[in-house]
Short mmCIF file of C-alpha atoms in Angstrom, two decimals:
data_model
loop_
_atom_site.label_atom_id
_atom_site.label_comp_id
_atom_site.label_asym_id
_atom_site.label_seq_id
_atom_site.Cartn_x
_atom_site.Cartn_y
_atom_site.Cartn_z
CA MET A 163 -107.65 -46.03 20.72
CA THR A 164 -104.73 -43.96 21.12
CA GLU A 165 -103.24 -44.17 24.47
CA THR A 166 -102.40 -40.98 26.28
CA GLY A 167 -99.66 -40.49 28.99
CA PRO A 168 -96.29 -41.24 29.59
CA THR A 169 -96.32 -44.76 28.01
CA PRO A 170 -93.36 -47.26 28.58
CA ASP A 171 -92.45 -46.73 24.71
CA THR A 172 -92.72 -43.01 25.36
CA LEU A 173 -90.13 -43.13 27.98
CA ALA A 174 -88.34 -45.86 25.79
CA GLN A 175 -88.25 -43.30 23.01
CA LEU A 176 -87.19 -40.15 25.07
CA GLY A 177 -84.22 -42.20 26.39
CA ARG A 178 -83.20 -43.62 23.24
CA LEU A 179 -83.11 -39.92 21.73
CA ALA A 180 -80.73 -38.75 24.57
CA GLU A 181 -78.52 -41.77 23.59
CA VAL A 182 -78.41 -41.33 20.23
CA MET A 183 -77.85 -37.44 20.84
CA HIS A 184 -75.25 -38.44 23.23
CA THR A 185 -73.38 -41.36 20.61
CA LEU A 186 -73.50 -38.14 17.68
CA ARG A 187 -71.94 -35.41 19.63
CA ALA A 188 -69.03 -37.90 20.76
CA GLN A 189 -68.56 -39.48 17.21
CA CYS A 190 -70.12 -37.32 14.51
CA PRO A 191 -67.53 -34.47 13.48
CA TRP A 192 -70.41 -31.92 12.44
CA ASP A 193 -72.09 -32.60 15.52
CA ALA A 194 -69.25 -32.51 17.78
CA GLN A 195 -68.27 -28.74 16.87
CA GLN A 196 -71.69 -27.23 17.17
CA THR A 197 -72.70 -24.82 20.03
CA HIS A 198 -75.31 -23.14 21.39
CA GLU A 199 -74.73 -20.09 19.06
CA SER A 200 -74.31 -21.95 15.88
CA LEU A 201 -77.44 -23.79 16.41
CA MET A 202 -79.37 -20.95 16.58
CA THR A 203 -80.40 -20.42 13.07
CA TYR A 204 -81.57 -24.38 13.12
CA LEU A 205 -83.73 -23.87 16.15
CA ILE A 206 -85.52 -20.76 14.47
CA GLU A 207 -85.98 -22.76 11.42
CA GLU A 208 -87.14 -25.75 12.98
CA THR A 209 -89.58 -23.39 14.90
CA ALA A 210 -91.10 -21.76 11.85
CA GLU A 211 -91.36 -25.27 10.44
CA VAL A 212 -93.75 -26.91 13.19
CA VAL A 213 -95.99 -23.77 12.81
CA GLU A 214 -96.23 -24.42 9.06
CA ALA A 215 -97.15 -28.10 10.10
CA VAL A 216 -99.67 -26.93 12.33
CA GLU A 217 -101.37 -24.41 9.95
CA ASN A 218 -100.98 -26.32 6.86
CA GLY A 219 -99.63 -29.81 7.06
CA SER A 220 -100.63 -33.58 8.13
CA ASP A 221 -100.36 -35.31 11.12
CA GLU A 222 -97.09 -37.06 9.47
CA GLN A 223 -95.85 -33.66 8.76
CA MET A 224 -96.30 -32.60 12.41
CA VAL A 225 -94.68 -35.72 13.98
CA GLU A 226 -91.50 -34.80 11.95
CA GLU A 227 -91.05 -31.10 12.65
CA LEU A 228 -91.88 -31.68 16.33
CA GLY A 229 -89.36 -34.32 16.24
CA ASP A 230 -86.93 -31.73 14.65
CA LEU A 231 -87.54 -29.28 17.20
CA LEU A 232 -87.17 -32.03 20.11
CA LEU A 233 -83.78 -32.85 18.71
CA GLN A 234 -82.79 -29.04 19.31
CA ILE A 235 -83.74 -29.32 22.87
CA TYR A 236 -81.81 -32.52 23.44
CA PHE A 237 -78.86 -31.11 21.54
CA HIS A 238 -78.83 -27.85 23.71
CA SER A 239 -78.89 -29.75 26.59
CA GLU A 240 -76.21 -32.04 25.64
CA ILE A 241 -73.84 -29.50 25.16
CA ALA A 242 -74.60 -27.67 28.22
CA GLN A 243 -74.11 -31.04 30.14
CA GLU A 244 -70.67 -31.52 28.61
CA SER A 245 -69.57 -28.01 30.27
CA GLY A 246 -71.46 -28.89 33.57
CA ALA A 247 -73.96 -26.32 33.09
CA PHE A 248 -77.24 -28.30 33.33
CA THR A 249 -78.56 -31.62 31.92
CA LEU A 250 -81.70 -32.58 30.17
CA ALA A 251 -83.22 -33.51 33.23
CA ASP A 252 -82.59 -29.88 34.86
CA VAL A 253 -84.43 -28.69 31.81
CA ALA A 254 -87.31 -31.51 32.27
CA GLY A 255 -87.50 -30.67 35.85
CA HIS A 256 -88.01 -27.12 35.68
CA VAL A 257 -90.65 -27.02 33.47
CA SER A 258 -92.44 -29.64 35.26
CA ASP A 259 -91.74 -27.45 38.42
CA LYS A 260 -93.26 -24.48 36.62
CA LEU A 261 -96.43 -26.19 35.33
CA ILE A 262 -97.39 -27.50 38.75
CA THR A 263 -96.80 -24.10 40.41
CA ARG A 264 -98.72 -22.53 37.54
CA HIS A 265 -101.75 -24.77 38.30
CA PRO A 266 -102.41 -24.97 42.03
CA SER A 267 -105.96 -25.74 41.59
CA ILE A 268 -105.00 -28.90 40.36
CA TYR A 269 -101.67 -29.70 42.82
CA ALA A 270 -102.30 -27.63 45.85
CA GLY A 271 -106.16 -27.74 46.28
CA ALA A 272 -106.58 -24.05 45.29
CA SER A 273 -109.56 -22.62 43.57
CA ARG A 274 -109.83 -22.55 39.76
CA HIS A 275 -109.45 -18.94 39.83
CA GLU A 276 -105.67 -19.18 41.07
CA ASP A 277 -105.06 -20.99 37.71
CA ASP A 278 -105.89 -17.41 35.94
CA PRO A 279 -103.01 -16.63 33.19
CA ASP A 280 -103.40 -13.16 34.26
CA LEU A 281 -102.09 -14.24 37.55
CA TRP A 282 -99.50 -16.46 36.23
CA GLU A 283 -98.04 -13.25 34.52
CA LYS A 284 -98.07 -11.27 37.94
CA ARG A 285 -96.29 -14.21 39.95
CA LYS A 286 -93.86 -14.40 36.87
CA LYS A 287 -93.16 -10.81 37.38
CA ILE A 288 -92.60 -11.09 41.07
CA GLU A 289 -90.49 -14.43 40.80
CA LYS A 290 -88.21 -12.80 38.08
CA GLN A 291 -87.87 -9.51 39.86
CA ARG A 292 -89.11 -7.60 37.19
CA LEU A 293 -89.27 -3.72 37.66
CA SER A 294 -92.06 -3.49 34.87
CA ALA A 295 -94.61 -5.70 33.21
CA VAL A 296 -93.23 -5.23 29.87
CA ASP A 297 -89.43 -6.48 30.96
CA GLY A 298 -88.22 -9.43 29.98
CA ILE A 299 -89.82 -10.08 26.54
CA PRO A 300 -87.30 -10.91 23.64
CA GLU A 301 -86.10 -8.52 20.89
CA GLN A 302 -85.77 -11.40 18.81
CA LEU A 303 -89.69 -11.80 18.45
CA SER A 304 -91.30 -10.83 15.28
CA SER A 305 -92.47 -7.46 15.49
CA LEU A 306 -96.02 -8.34 15.47
CA ALA A 307 -95.52 -11.36 17.98
CA ARG A 308 -93.82 -9.08 20.20
CA ALA A 309 -96.30 -6.06 19.90
CA ASN A 310 -98.91 -8.96 20.99
CA LYS A 311 -96.95 -10.19 24.12
CA VAL A 312 -96.48 -6.22 25.17
CA VAL A 313 -100.25 -5.65 24.70
CA THR A 314 -100.97 -8.82 26.86
CA ARG A 315 -98.60 -8.12 29.56
CA ILE A 316 -100.09 -4.61 29.87
CA ARG A 317 -103.64 -5.99 30.13
CA SER A 318 -102.60 -8.84 32.33
CA HIS A 319 -100.91 -6.72 34.74
CA GLU A 320 -103.85 -3.93 34.47
CA VAL A 321 -101.53 -1.12 33.68
CA GLU A 322 -103.28 2.01 32.95
CA VAL A 323 -102.29 2.41 29.29
CA PRO A 324 -105.22 3.20 26.75
CA LEU A 325 -105.51 0.22 24.26
CA ASP A 326 -108.29 -0.16 22.00
CA ASP A 327 -110.61 -3.23 22.68
CA THR A 328 -113.20 -2.76 20.05
CA PRO A 329 -114.42 -6.12 18.77
CA ILE A 330 -112.98 -7.50 15.52
CA THR A 331 -112.76 -10.87 13.78
CA ALA A 332 -109.73 -13.10 12.99
CA ALA A 333 -110.57 -12.34 9.24
CA GLN A 334 -111.06 -8.38 9.77
CA ALA A 335 -107.74 -8.28 11.91
CA GLY A 336 -106.06 -10.02 8.86
CA VAL A 337 -107.24 -7.89 6.35
CA ALA A 338 -106.67 -4.60 8.36
CA ILE A 339 -103.04 -5.60 9.10
CA LEU A 340 -102.60 -6.61 5.66
CA ASP A 341 -104.16 -3.41 4.39
CA VAL A 342 -101.70 -1.29 6.66
CA VAL A 343 -98.79 -3.42 5.37
CA ALA A 344 -100.09 -2.30 1.60
CA ARG A 345 -100.36 1.21 2.80
CA ALA A 346 -96.93 1.41 4.25
CA HIS A 347 -95.12 -0.15 1.58
CA ALA A 348 -96.95 2.44 -0.91
CA SER A 349 -95.67 5.39 1.40
CA GLY A 350 -92.13 3.84 1.44
CA ILE A 351 -92.50 3.07 5.13
CA ASP A 352 -90.77 -0.27 6.71
CA PRO A 353 -93.84 -1.81 8.34
CA ASP A 354 -91.90 -4.15 10.46
CA GLN A 355 -89.36 -0.95 11.77
CA ALA A 356 -92.75 0.86 12.22
CA VAL A 357 -94.06 -1.78 14.36
CA ARG A 358 -90.98 -2.17 16.30
CA GLN A 359 -90.95 1.74 16.95
CA ALA A 360 -94.65 1.93 17.78
CA VAL A 361 -94.25 -1.14 20.38
CA ARG A 362 -90.96 0.64 21.61
CA HIS A 363 -93.34 3.74 22.52
CA LEU A 364 -96.09 1.29 24.05
CA GLU A 365 -93.37 -0.17 26.54
CA GLU A 366 -92.35 3.50 27.15
CA GLN A 367 -95.82 4.41 28.34
CA ALA A 368 -96.44 1.45 30.26
CA ARG A 369 -93.04 2.18 32.20
CA LEU A 370 -94.22 5.70 33.00
CA ALA A 371 -97.61 4.37 34.19
CA GLU A 372 -96.17 1.79 36.62
CA GLN A 373 -94.41 4.66 38.41
#
């Protein structure tokens, strides 16, 4: 049976990767010249490859792609440590603290209701001092991913913006989206740009509704 939790081997391998990254940063000419900015394309590529492995790959492929993504986290943390900005321990500690805070029923004896993701979103808005529910969503997300995030925020924060909630299956959603892309192409419309413009309009509606 596969063991779960932070086994000694898990901790040892994570420490080993930190040592390898430190050595490569000091002794490999290519690794030594990398910056946060120069690594961006690799971070995006590795993230996409993890998605592909989840959807179409084997366990072996997932191990490889998750490892490549983990390397990016170690790489960025090593670069930051050199300038005194933050460390890998800071990164791990921050996300651990955040997970504990977001699960008060497990760590603080609160009710299960307090673990509701909608409440997390509301707490994040307060913590990050956001003026709007739709603030802080990365522009770099794909148009479809950003649309989904904006809709999620609007519903989580109960912003009074009308959104269609007619039930639909995953297969129906996929076909409908593909059909609209095909119709847009036939009409000489860039569907990606059209979605981005529609999302910006939806964000404007949300901000007006919050006033």
